[in-house]
């Protein structure tokens, strides 16, 4: 997830820092008309050339210091640069532009994601484990300045100090420090339970998203509430924790991707004790969240469904309840299970809930086919009777065909060793239809034929002016097969069921970010 802090054209997402793309689309619907592409590991080097309308920014910096011997294994030598750790804690410089950057594009584009996957002699297992690295691209009159800096979270600072993992990451649990090998503490398990449910052992490694609050503060996020960290968008320095003033932090976890506007922020707080979700709202300029309402899980499972993101319409919040559920027993394991902190429970059903923003009332709760999604795209209200009253909500997401293998495919060993193999699980744009007439069931359909975008779909964005409104275009990462990770950029016309793709051999792009052109009259004019 990304944020754009702007001065003129307001460019107000987590993933691979080694390759970042910002794409500008003009109203002729051509995805290749004008693109800025920066291929980085920032501390290494950036390349530039112009091919088929693709504009690259490039700088060559001094060669990085040699990698440690342990990183020179056969698999490492063959792996893509995207899956290697950054070699400098911070870096900045001006990029040389070949091509033309729109003169109206001025501001600072920020993103974060995992950038350091080892500490001491310990190599992390999963893409999501890496310590957060904050990246910026600053646009100024056709010039581009770039930089990155590792986020100074408590987890990262402790790891640097002790040269070992000290907090629970996505797939990692710190090994206990053994003082006396002949003594076994019978209460150590109880202590770990206390540390887990108090949040003490959970990470604050904010590697999942960047948001700009309505009052201008910039915050990096992850799925733990303690991982809400303020940063300086100009220097990339870590300012400190965002201190919530509402007594809700004892619930420990949150949606990684809140919905933020100039006036408010909406997010979901899963409840692990009484399975369900609190829907909360925070006004711009405030540190206090208010609970708008609560949804109880319908499945009867011991844990709520994972809620990495969600969607809103003009009047409603759409709350997903996936069969991929938080599992307390898996959270307590010293070694990860195949699904890490989750378990797959399709037999318990899959659901979507709709809550009124105004009253907190749950106005719809429907069962739908099983689904797996990291990222919702958008949602809107539809008036099928023409009387001005919404009868159905349409909610779109990047849906992985109810296939949990995507989590396993994001293990670093898999990403590093399966380059060139067609092992990326299929994905599509899943479209939910949620009736507002009290029906028990909703629908899940494929919005656009998945083959048109390479059967891959994730890291999505839309024109932000269409948030919660009926819209037409999705910008996301698709695929050109064979691949083990999304390796293309796709512009999807949901109305006409058309897709335009961009791919270049050896490149791993990250999510596109759409910036509307000032004065634009078309949704894709930007």
Short mmCIF file of C-alpha atoms in Angstrom, two decimals, residues 1-523:
data_model
loop_
_atom_site.label_atom_id
_atom_site.label_comp_id
_atom_site.label_asym_id
_atom_site.label_seq_id
_atom_site.Cartn_x
_atom_site.Cartn_y
_atom_site.Cartn_z
CA UNK A 1 0.00 0.00 0.00
CA UNK A 2 1.28 3.44 -0.83
CA UNK A 3 0.57 7.04 -0.09
CA UNK A 4 1.32 10.10 -2.13
CA UNK A 5 2.01 13.34 -0.29
CA UNK A 6 1.54 16.08 -2.83
CA UNK A 7 2.01 19.73 -3.44
CA UNK A 8 0.02 20.31 -6.64
CA UNK A 9 -1.42 17.19 -8.22
CA UNK A 10 -2.45 15.29 -5.14
CA UNK A 11 -1.03 11.83 -5.26
CA UNK A 12 -2.19 10.86 -2.01
CA UNK A 13 0.50 0.53 -1.24
CA UNK A 14 3.62 -3.10 0.91
CA UNK A 15 5.10 -5.29 -1.18
CA UNK A 16 8.30 -5.77 -3.10
CA UNK A 17 10.61 -2.80 -2.76
CA UNK A 18 13.00 -4.04 -5.39
CA UNK A 19 10.74 -2.99 -8.21
CA UNK A 20 8.38 -0.04 -8.09
CA UNK A 21 6.25 1.32 -10.91
CA UNK A 22 4.18 4.41 -11.18
CA UNK A 23 2.05 4.44 -14.30
CA UNK A 24 0.20 7.42 -15.74
CA UNK A 25 -2.65 6.63 -18.10
CA UNK A 26 -4.23 9.01 -20.57
CA UNK A 27 -7.81 8.88 -21.72
CA UNK A 28 -6.95 6.95 -24.89
CA UNK A 29 -6.88 3.89 -22.55
CA UNK A 30 -3.28 3.07 -23.45
CA UNK A 31 -1.40 1.56 -20.54
CA UNK A 32 1.90 2.12 -22.32
CA UNK A 33 1.28 5.71 -23.36
CA UNK A 34 3.36 7.28 -20.61
CA UNK A 35 4.95 5.31 -17.83
CA UNK A 36 7.56 5.97 -15.21
CA UNK A 37 9.35 2.88 -14.10
CA UNK A 38 12.04 2.68 -11.47
CA UNK A 39 13.66 -0.70 -11.07
CA UNK A 40 15.29 -0.85 -7.72
CA UNK A 41 16.85 -2.06 -5.02
CA UNK A 42 17.50 1.58 -4.27
CA UNK A 43 20.88 1.04 -2.61
CA UNK A 44 22.10 -1.01 -5.53
CA UNK A 45 21.51 0.70 -8.85
CA UNK A 46 18.73 1.96 -11.05
CA UNK A 47 18.50 1.49 -14.78
CA UNK A 48 16.84 3.58 -17.47
CA UNK A 49 16.01 3.31 -21.11
CA UNK A 50 12.95 3.90 -23.26
CA UNK A 51 11.28 0.94 -24.93
CA UNK A 52 7.84 0.98 -26.53
CA UNK A 53 6.71 4.07 -24.63
CA UNK A 54 8.07 2.97 -21.27
CA UNK A 55 9.98 5.68 -19.45
CA UNK A 56 12.55 4.59 -16.90
CA UNK A 57 14.40 6.58 -14.32
CA UNK A 58 17.96 5.51 -13.67
CA UNK A 59 20.95 6.15 -11.49
CA UNK A 60 24.11 4.15 -10.96
CA UNK A 61 25.43 4.22 -7.42
CA UNK A 62 28.56 2.54 -6.05
CA UNK A 63 28.48 -1.23 -6.08
CA UNK A 64 27.26 -2.71 -2.81
CA UNK A 65 29.60 -4.50 -0.48
CA UNK A 66 29.95 -8.25 -1.06
CA UNK A 67 27.21 -10.44 0.33
CA UNK A 68 27.99 -12.69 3.27
CA UNK A 69 29.00 -16.22 2.35
CA UNK A 70 25.72 -17.64 3.61
CA UNK A 71 23.90 -15.63 0.95
CA UNK A 72 25.99 -17.08 -1.85
CA UNK A 73 24.21 -20.40 -1.92
CA UNK A 74 23.25 -21.84 -5.27
CA UNK A 75 19.61 -20.84 -4.88
CA UNK A 76 20.58 -17.31 -3.90
CA UNK A 77 22.77 -16.87 -6.96
CA UNK A 78 19.85 -17.64 -9.23
CA UNK A 79 17.17 -15.71 -7.36
CA UNK A 80 15.75 -12.41 -8.56
CA UNK A 81 17.12 -9.24 -6.98
CA UNK A 82 13.60 -8.59 -5.66
CA UNK A 83 14.09 -11.32 -3.06
CA UNK A 84 17.41 -10.08 -1.69
CA UNK A 85 17.83 -7.79 1.31
CA UNK A 86 18.68 -4.11 1.00
CA UNK A 87 22.38 -3.52 1.55
CA UNK A 88 22.22 -0.02 3.05
CA UNK A 89 20.08 1.18 5.95
CA UNK A 90 19.35 4.42 4.13
CA UNK A 91 20.02 5.89 0.68
CA UNK A 92 18.94 8.88 -1.39
CA UNK A 93 19.78 10.46 -4.72
CA UNK A 94 18.43 12.05 -7.88
CA UNK A 95 17.35 9.84 -10.74
CA UNK A 96 18.11 10.52 -14.38
CA UNK A 97 14.92 10.51 -16.42
CA UNK A 98 14.75 9.26 -19.98
CA UNK A 99 11.41 10.20 -21.46
CA UNK A 100 8.98 12.77 -20.15
CA UNK A 101 7.27 13.09 -16.79
CA UNK A 102 3.96 15.00 -16.87
CA UNK A 103 4.60 18.54 -15.67
CA UNK A 104 1.51 18.44 -13.45
CA UNK A 105 2.86 15.50 -11.46
CA UNK A 106 4.40 17.06 -8.34
CA UNK A 107 4.62 15.53 -4.89
CA UNK A 108 6.14 12.66 -2.96
CA UNK A 109 5.12 9.06 -3.51
CA UNK A 110 5.67 6.83 -0.47
CA UNK A 111 5.50 3.09 -0.06
CA UNK A 112 6.78 0.53 2.39
CA UNK A 113 7.34 -3.19 2.41
CA UNK A 114 9.68 -5.91 3.63
CA UNK A 115 13.24 -5.07 2.65
CA UNK A 116 15.54 -6.93 5.07
CA UNK A 117 15.12 -10.69 5.41
CA UNK A 118 17.96 -11.66 7.69
CA UNK A 119 19.36 -10.66 11.06
CA UNK A 120 22.55 -12.09 12.48
CA UNK A 121 22.79 -15.65 11.22
CA UNK A 122 19.01 -16.02 10.95
CA UNK A 123 17.29 -15.96 7.54
CA UNK A 124 13.57 -15.29 7.51
CA UNK A 125 11.15 -17.77 5.96
CA UNK A 126 8.44 -15.63 4.43
CA UNK A 127 8.11 -12.55 2.26
CA UNK A 128 5.95 -10.90 4.94
CA UNK A 129 8.59 -11.37 7.68
CA UNK A 130 11.08 -8.81 6.38
CA UNK A 131 11.86 -5.64 8.31
CA UNK A 132 10.08 -2.62 6.90
CA UNK A 133 11.80 -0.33 4.42
CA UNK A 134 10.21 3.00 3.52
CA UNK A 135 10.73 4.25 -0.04
CA UNK A 136 10.01 7.62 -1.60
CA UNK A 137 9.91 9.05 -5.10
CA UNK A 138 9.71 12.83 -5.13
CA UNK A 139 8.45 14.49 -8.32
CA UNK A 140 9.46 18.10 -8.86
CA UNK A 141 9.06 19.82 -12.21
CA UNK A 142 10.06 16.79 -14.24
CA UNK A 143 12.90 15.79 -11.89
CA UNK A 144 12.75 12.75 -9.63
CA UNK A 145 14.50 12.27 -6.31
CA UNK A 146 14.43 8.87 -4.64
CA UNK A 147 15.43 7.37 -1.34
CA UNK A 148 14.82 4.60 1.13
CA UNK A 149 15.27 4.06 4.84
CA UNK A 150 14.72 1.11 7.15
CA UNK A 151 11.93 1.84 9.60
CA UNK A 152 13.13 2.13 13.21
CA UNK A 153 10.50 -0.11 14.77
CA UNK A 154 11.07 -1.65 18.19
CA UNK A 155 11.36 -5.03 16.47
CA UNK A 156 14.11 -3.85 14.13
CA UNK A 157 16.00 -1.92 16.81
CA UNK A 158 15.93 -4.92 19.16
CA UNK A 159 17.11 -7.22 16.37
CA UNK A 160 20.03 -4.90 15.61
CA UNK A 161 20.96 -4.61 19.27
CA UNK A 162 20.84 -8.33 20.08
CA UNK A 163 21.68 -9.64 16.60
CA UNK A 164 18.69 -11.98 16.66
CA UNK A 165 14.93 -12.08 16.21
CA UNK A 166 13.20 -10.63 19.30
CA UNK A 167 9.53 -10.33 18.31
CA UNK A 168 6.98 -12.55 16.59
CA UNK A 169 6.83 -11.85 12.86
CA UNK A 170 4.40 -13.29 10.30
CA UNK A 171 5.96 -16.76 10.24
CA UNK A 172 8.71 -16.37 12.81
CA UNK A 173 8.85 -16.90 16.56
CA UNK A 174 11.91 -15.82 18.58
CA UNK A 175 13.95 -18.65 20.03
CA UNK A 176 14.16 -18.49 23.84
CA UNK A 177 17.45 -17.36 25.31
CA UNK A 178 18.82 -20.33 27.28
CA UNK A 179 20.74 -19.30 30.39
CA UNK A 180 20.94 -22.69 32.09
CA UNK A 181 20.53 -25.73 29.82
CA UNK A 182 19.91 -27.96 32.83
CA UNK A 183 16.89 -26.00 33.98
CA UNK A 184 13.50 -26.17 32.28
CA UNK A 185 10.95 -23.59 33.33
CA UNK A 186 7.54 -25.31 33.64
CA UNK A 187 5.79 -21.94 33.41
CA UNK A 188 7.45 -20.77 30.18
CA UNK A 189 4.42 -21.79 28.11
CA UNK A 190 2.08 -19.81 30.34
CA UNK A 191 4.39 -16.84 30.10
CA UNK A 192 4.32 -17.00 26.32
CA UNK A 193 0.52 -17.06 26.32
CA UNK A 194 0.50 -13.96 28.52
CA UNK A 195 3.02 -12.19 26.28
CA UNK A 196 1.02 -13.09 23.19
CA UNK A 197 -2.39 -11.96 24.45
CA UNK A 198 -0.98 -8.82 26.05
CA UNK A 199 0.62 -7.99 22.71
CA UNK A 200 4.08 -7.83 24.28
CA UNK A 201 5.60 -10.45 21.98
CA UNK A 202 3.88 -9.22 18.82
CA UNK A 203 5.88 -7.26 16.29
CA UNK A 204 5.52 -3.59 15.46
CA UNK A 205 7.32 -4.15 12.13
CA UNK A 206 5.15 -1.81 10.03
CA UNK A 207 5.85 -3.27 6.60
CA UNK A 208 2.37 -3.45 5.12
CA UNK A 209 1.06 0.01 4.24
CA UNK A 210 1.53 3.77 4.33
CA UNK A 211 -1.33 6.20 4.85
CA UNK A 212 -1.65 9.96 4.96
CA UNK A 213 -4.19 11.04 7.57
CA UNK A 214 -6.49 13.96 6.92
CA UNK A 215 -4.40 16.25 9.12
CA UNK A 216 -1.23 15.49 7.12
CA UNK A 217 0.42 13.00 9.47
CA UNK A 218 1.98 10.02 7.68
CA UNK A 219 1.81 6.57 9.25
CA UNK A 220 3.23 3.15 8.40
CA UNK A 221 1.06 0.19 9.32
CA UNK A 222 0.96 -3.54 9.79
CA UNK A 223 -1.66 -5.91 11.22
CA UNK A 224 -0.73 -5.28 14.85
CA UNK A 225 -2.03 -2.09 16.40
CA UNK A 226 1.34 -1.41 18.03
CA UNK A 227 2.75 -1.38 14.50
CA UNK A 228 1.24 2.05 13.76
CA UNK A 229 4.31 4.24 13.36
CA UNK A 230 4.56 7.90 12.36
CA UNK A 231 7.25 8.92 9.86
CA UNK A 232 8.59 12.12 8.33
CA UNK A 233 7.67 11.98 4.65
CA UNK A 234 10.56 14.24 3.66
CA UNK A 235 13.46 12.66 5.56
CA UNK A 236 11.88 9.19 5.99
CA UNK A 237 12.93 9.32 9.65
CA UNK A 238 10.87 7.39 12.18
CA UNK A 239 9.04 9.82 14.48
CA UNK A 240 7.54 7.30 16.89
CA UNK A 241 4.46 5.29 17.72
CA UNK A 242 1.01 6.59 16.89
CA UNK A 243 -0.61 6.64 20.32
CA UNK A 244 -4.29 5.72 20.15
CA UNK A 245 -6.31 7.39 22.90
CA UNK A 246 -9.35 5.16 23.06
CA UNK A 247 -8.71 1.97 25.04
CA UNK A 248 -9.11 -0.25 21.97
CA UNK A 249 -5.47 -1.26 21.65
CA UNK A 250 -5.94 -4.28 23.92
CA UNK A 251 -7.44 -6.05 20.91
CA UNK A 252 -3.91 -6.21 19.45
CA UNK A 253 -4.66 -6.61 15.74
CA UNK A 254 -6.27 -4.54 13.01
CA UNK A 255 -6.88 -4.46 9.30
CA UNK A 256 -3.60 -3.65 7.55
CA UNK A 257 -5.35 -1.41 5.03
CA UNK A 258 -7.76 1.15 6.51
CA UNK A 259 -9.91 3.40 4.34
CA UNK A 260 -8.65 6.98 4.64
CA UNK A 261 -10.19 10.20 3.33
CA UNK A 262 -9.50 13.85 4.05
CA UNK A 263 -12.00 13.81 6.92
CA UNK A 264 -11.83 10.35 8.50
CA UNK A 265 -10.32 6.89 8.73
CA UNK A 266 -12.27 3.61 8.86
CA UNK A 267 -10.77 0.32 9.95
CA UNK A 268 -11.70 -3.10 11.34
CA UNK A 269 -10.48 -4.60 14.61
CA UNK A 270 -10.84 -8.40 14.77
CA UNK A 271 -11.75 -9.87 18.16
CA UNK A 272 -9.92 -13.12 18.94
CA UNK A 273 -11.77 -13.75 22.22
CA UNK A 274 -15.36 -13.22 21.06
CA UNK A 275 -14.96 -13.91 17.34
CA UNK A 276 -16.13 -10.90 15.41
CA UNK A 277 -15.10 -7.45 14.21
CA UNK A 278 -15.36 -3.95 15.59
CA UNK A 279 -15.93 -1.31 12.93
CA UNK A 280 -14.22 1.88 14.05
CA UNK A 281 -13.93 5.43 12.77
CA UNK A 282 -11.39 8.14 13.60
CA UNK A 283 -11.77 11.79 12.61
CA UNK A 284 -8.91 13.68 10.99
CA UNK A 285 -6.70 15.31 13.61
CA UNK A 286 -7.78 12.91 16.33
CA UNK A 287 -6.05 9.94 17.99
CA UNK A 288 -9.32 8.57 19.31
CA UNK A 289 -11.27 5.90 17.47
CA UNK A 290 -14.98 5.45 18.05
CA UNK A 291 -16.69 2.08 17.72
CA UNK A 292 -19.47 2.47 15.17
CA UNK A 293 -20.67 -1.10 15.54
CA UNK A 294 -19.74 -4.73 16.01
CA UNK A 295 -20.27 -7.80 13.82
CA UNK A 296 -20.33 -11.29 15.31
CA UNK A 297 -18.87 -14.08 13.22
CA UNK A 298 -21.53 -16.41 11.88
CA UNK A 299 -19.37 -19.47 11.32
CA UNK A 300 -19.18 -20.71 14.91
CA UNK A 301 -15.41 -21.08 14.57
CA UNK A 302 -13.05 -20.24 17.42
CA UNK A 303 -11.42 -17.44 15.46
CA UNK A 304 -12.55 -14.61 13.16
CA UNK A 305 -11.64 -14.66 9.49
CA UNK A 306 -8.45 -12.92 8.44
CA UNK A 307 -9.27 -9.36 7.39
CA UNK A 308 -6.26 -7.86 5.61
CA UNK A 309 -8.47 -5.30 3.88
CA UNK A 310 -12.14 -4.44 3.39
CA UNK A 311 -14.32 -2.10 1.36
CA UNK A 312 -16.70 0.82 1.83
CA UNK A 313 -19.47 2.43 -0.18
CA UNK A 314 -20.90 5.88 0.31
CA UNK A 315 -23.15 4.69 3.14
CA UNK A 316 -21.91 1.26 4.19
CA UNK A 317 -18.91 -0.74 5.36
CA UNK A 318 -18.42 -4.21 3.84
CA UNK A 319 -16.91 -6.64 6.36
CA UNK A 320 -15.48 -9.91 4.99
CA UNK A 321 -15.56 -13.13 7.03
CA UNK A 322 -13.26 -15.53 5.18
CA UNK A 323 -12.88 -19.24 5.90
CA UNK A 324 -9.16 -18.49 6.36
CA UNK A 325 -9.35 -17.85 10.09
CA UNK A 326 -7.06 -16.72 12.87
CA UNK A 327 -5.98 -19.70 14.96
CA UNK A 328 -4.85 -19.18 18.55
CA UNK A 329 -3.25 -22.64 18.67
CA UNK A 330 -1.22 -21.84 15.57
CA UNK A 331 -0.23 -18.47 17.00
CA UNK A 332 1.22 -20.28 20.02
CA UNK A 333 3.28 -22.77 18.03
CA UNK A 334 7.04 -22.30 18.08
CA UNK A 335 7.30 -23.48 14.47
CA UNK A 336 4.90 -22.40 11.72
CA UNK A 337 2.15 -24.57 10.30
CA UNK A 338 1.52 -24.62 6.53
CA UNK A 339 -0.95 -21.75 7.00
CA UNK A 340 1.11 -19.94 9.65
CA UNK A 341 -1.20 -18.18 12.14
CA UNK A 342 -4.35 -19.22 10.26
CA UNK A 343 -6.39 -22.32 9.56
CA UNK A 344 -8.63 -23.12 6.60
CA UNK A 345 -12.24 -23.84 7.61
CA UNK A 346 -14.40 -23.95 4.46
CA UNK A 347 -16.83 -26.28 6.22
CA UNK A 348 -17.78 -23.39 8.51
CA UNK A 349 -18.89 -21.20 5.64
CA UNK A 350 -17.87 -17.85 4.16
CA UNK A 351 -19.76 -14.63 4.74
CA UNK A 352 -19.98 -10.92 4.02
CA UNK A 353 -21.58 -8.40 6.37
CA UNK A 354 -22.77 -4.87 5.60
CA UNK A 355 -22.96 -2.18 8.28
CA UNK A 356 -24.47 1.28 8.09
CA UNK A 357 -21.84 3.98 8.58
CA UNK A 358 -24.45 6.21 10.19
CA UNK A 359 -26.11 3.88 12.70
CA UNK A 360 -23.77 0.88 13.08
CA UNK A 361 -26.67 -1.41 12.19
CA UNK A 362 -25.85 -4.60 10.29
CA UNK A 363 -28.20 -4.27 7.30
CA UNK A 364 -27.09 -7.43 5.48
CA UNK A 365 -25.26 -10.64 6.35
CA UNK A 366 -25.01 -13.18 3.55
CA UNK A 367 -23.31 -16.50 2.96
CA UNK A 368 -21.19 -16.69 -0.19
CA UNK A 369 -18.95 -19.32 -1.81
CA UNK A 370 -15.58 -19.82 -0.11
CA UNK A 371 -13.01 -17.18 -1.02
CA UNK A 372 -9.47 -16.04 -0.26
CA UNK A 373 -8.46 -12.42 -0.73
CA UNK A 374 -5.75 -10.10 0.51
CA UNK A 375 -7.06 -6.95 -1.14
CA UNK A 376 -10.47 -5.52 -1.87
CA UNK A 377 -10.60 -3.23 -4.89
CA UNK A 378 -13.74 -1.14 -4.39
CA UNK A 379 -17.45 -1.35 -3.59
CA UNK A 380 -20.54 0.62 -4.49
CA UNK A 381 -24.32 0.69 -4.09
CA UNK A 382 -26.59 -0.29 -6.99
CA UNK A 383 -30.18 0.85 -7.46
CA UNK A 384 -31.77 -1.91 -9.52
CA UNK A 385 -35.34 -0.57 -9.22
CA UNK A 386 -34.60 2.99 -10.27
CA UNK A 387 -36.28 4.52 -7.22
CA UNK A 388 -33.12 5.99 -5.70
CA UNK A 389 -32.83 3.31 -3.02
CA UNK A 390 -29.89 0.89 -2.99
CA UNK A 391 -30.97 -2.72 -3.49
CA UNK A 392 -27.60 -4.43 -3.79
CA UNK A 393 -23.96 -3.78 -2.99
CA UNK A 394 -21.26 -4.71 -5.48
CA UNK A 395 -17.88 -5.45 -3.87
CA UNK A 396 -14.83 -6.39 -5.95
CA UNK A 397 -11.65 -8.03 -4.72
CA UNK A 398 -8.51 -9.81 -5.92
CA UNK A 399 -9.70 -13.36 -5.25
CA UNK A 400 -7.43 -16.42 -5.23
CA UNK A 401 -10.08 -19.00 -6.18
CA UNK A 402 -10.44 -20.09 -2.55
CA UNK A 403 -6.88 -21.43 -2.78
CA UNK A 404 -4.71 -20.96 0.31
CA UNK A 405 -1.56 -22.07 -1.53
CA UNK A 406 -0.80 -18.43 -2.24
CA UNK A 407 0.53 -18.07 1.33
CA UNK A 408 2.93 -20.96 0.82
CA UNK A 409 4.05 -19.60 -2.55
CA UNK A 410 5.23 -16.43 -0.82
CA UNK A 411 7.86 -18.28 1.20
CA UNK A 412 11.26 -16.85 0.32
CA UNK A 413 12.69 -20.26 -0.52
CA UNK A 414 9.91 -20.77 -3.05
CA UNK A 415 10.32 -17.31 -4.58
CA UNK A 416 14.08 -17.74 -4.82
CA UNK A 417 14.16 -21.29 -6.14
CA UNK A 418 11.20 -21.45 -8.54
CA UNK A 419 12.11 -18.55 -10.83
CA UNK A 420 10.90 -19.36 -14.34
CA UNK A 421 8.49 -22.07 -13.21
CA UNK A 422 4.74 -21.60 -13.59
CA UNK A 423 3.79 -22.12 -9.95
CA UNK A 424 1.81 -18.95 -9.19
CA UNK A 425 -1.72 -19.98 -8.11
CA UNK A 426 -4.56 -18.57 -10.18
CA UNK A 427 -6.39 -15.39 -9.19
CA UNK A 428 -9.20 -13.29 -10.61
CA UNK A 429 -11.32 -10.22 -9.98
CA UNK A 430 -14.01 -11.64 -7.75
CA UNK A 431 -17.27 -9.70 -7.79
CA UNK A 432 -19.63 -10.10 -4.83
CA UNK A 433 -23.31 -9.24 -5.12
CA UNK A 434 -24.79 -8.56 -1.68
CA UNK A 435 -28.58 -8.08 -1.70
CA UNK A 436 -30.03 -5.63 0.82
CA UNK A 437 -33.46 -7.27 0.96
CA UNK A 438 -32.72 -9.68 3.78
CA UNK A 439 -31.64 -12.56 1.55
CA UNK A 440 -29.50 -15.23 3.19
CA UNK A 441 -27.15 -15.69 0.26
CA UNK A 442 -24.98 -13.52 -1.93
CA UNK A 443 -23.16 -14.28 -5.15
CA UNK A 444 -19.49 -14.47 -6.11
CA UNK A 445 -18.73 -14.18 -9.81
CA UNK A 446 -15.70 -13.58 -12.02
CA UNK A 447 -15.84 -9.97 -13.22
CA UNK A 448 -13.47 -10.41 -16.19
CA UNK A 449 -12.14 -13.58 -17.79
CA UNK A 450 -8.99 -14.35 -15.80
CA UNK A 451 -6.96 -15.51 -18.82
CA UNK A 452 -6.99 -11.92 -20.06
CA UNK A 453 -4.70 -10.85 -17.20
CA UNK A 454 -2.65 -14.04 -16.96
CA UNK A 455 -4.75 -15.61 -14.20
CA UNK A 456 -3.06 -13.34 -11.65
CA UNK A 457 -4.60 -10.34 -9.92
CA UNK A 458 -3.35 -8.51 -6.84
CA UNK A 459 -1.89 -5.26 -5.53
CA UNK A 460 -4.73 -3.24 -7.00
CA UNK A 461 -5.70 0.41 -7.19
CA UNK A 462 -8.36 2.62 -8.73
CA UNK A 463 -8.85 6.29 -9.40
CA UNK A 464 -9.22 7.49 -5.77
CA UNK A 465 -11.99 9.89 -6.77
CA UNK A 466 -14.18 6.81 -7.35
CA UNK A 467 -13.75 5.32 -3.88
CA UNK A 468 -17.09 3.84 -2.82
CA UNK A 469 -18.65 4.83 -6.15
CA UNK A 470 -19.54 2.94 -9.31
CA UNK A 471 -16.32 2.70 -11.30
CA UNK A 472 -14.88 1.16 -14.45
CA UNK A 473 -11.09 0.73 -14.27
CA UNK A 474 -8.79 -1.37 -12.10
CA UNK A 475 -4.98 -1.12 -12.16
CA UNK A 476 -3.21 -4.14 -10.73
CA UNK A 477 -0.42 -6.68 -11.04
CA UNK A 478 -1.24 -9.47 -13.48
CA UNK A 479 1.01 -12.10 -15.02
CA UNK A 480 2.66 -13.33 -18.16
CA UNK A 481 3.02 -17.07 -17.65
CA UNK A 482 5.13 -18.96 -16.71
CA UNK A 483 5.92 -17.16 -13.46
CA UNK A 484 6.11 -17.63 -9.70
CA UNK A 485 5.00 -14.08 -8.83
CA UNK A 486 2.87 -11.42 -10.58
CA UNK A 487 5.20 -10.03 -13.26
CA UNK A 488 2.96 -7.76 -15.34
CA UNK A 489 0.86 -4.64 -15.01
CA UNK A 490 -2.77 -4.82 -16.03
CA UNK A 491 -5.36 -2.17 -16.76
CA UNK A 492 -8.78 -3.80 -16.49
CA UNK A 493 -11.93 -2.31 -18.00
CA UNK A 494 -14.64 -4.00 -15.95
CA UNK A 495 -17.44 -2.52 -18.05
CA UNK A 496 -16.15 -3.67 -21.45
CA UNK A 497 -14.44 -6.79 -20.04
CA UNK A 498 -11.15 -5.77 -21.63
CA UNK A 499 -7.59 -5.91 -20.29
CA UNK A 500 -4.37 -4.25 -21.40
CA UNK A 501 -1.16 -5.77 -20.05
CA UNK A 502 2.45 -4.66 -19.86
CA UNK A 503 5.33 -7.06 -19.26
CA UNK A 504 9.08 -6.94 -19.65
CA UNK A 505 11.32 -9.94 -19.21
CA UNK A 506 13.11 -10.05 -15.87
CA UNK A 507 11.05 -7.28 -14.27
CA UNK A 508 8.87 -7.69 -11.18
CA UNK A 509 6.63 -4.63 -10.88
CA UNK A 510 4.74 -3.69 -7.76
CA UNK A 511 1.29 -2.23 -7.50
CA UNK A 512 0.45 0.67 -9.80
CA UNK A 513 -0.85 3.85 -8.25
CA UNK A 514 -3.29 6.00 -10.20
CA UNK A 515 -3.03 9.80 -10.02
CA UNK A 516 -5.88 11.76 -11.65
CA UNK A 517 -4.81 14.60 -13.91
CA UNK A 518 -6.00 18.00 -12.65
CA UNK A 519 -9.09 18.91 -14.64
CA UNK A 520 -9.62 15.35 -15.88
CA UNK A 521 -13.04 14.55 -17.32
CA UNK A 522 -12.60 10.78 -17.69
CA UNK A 523 -12.03 8.15 -15.01
#
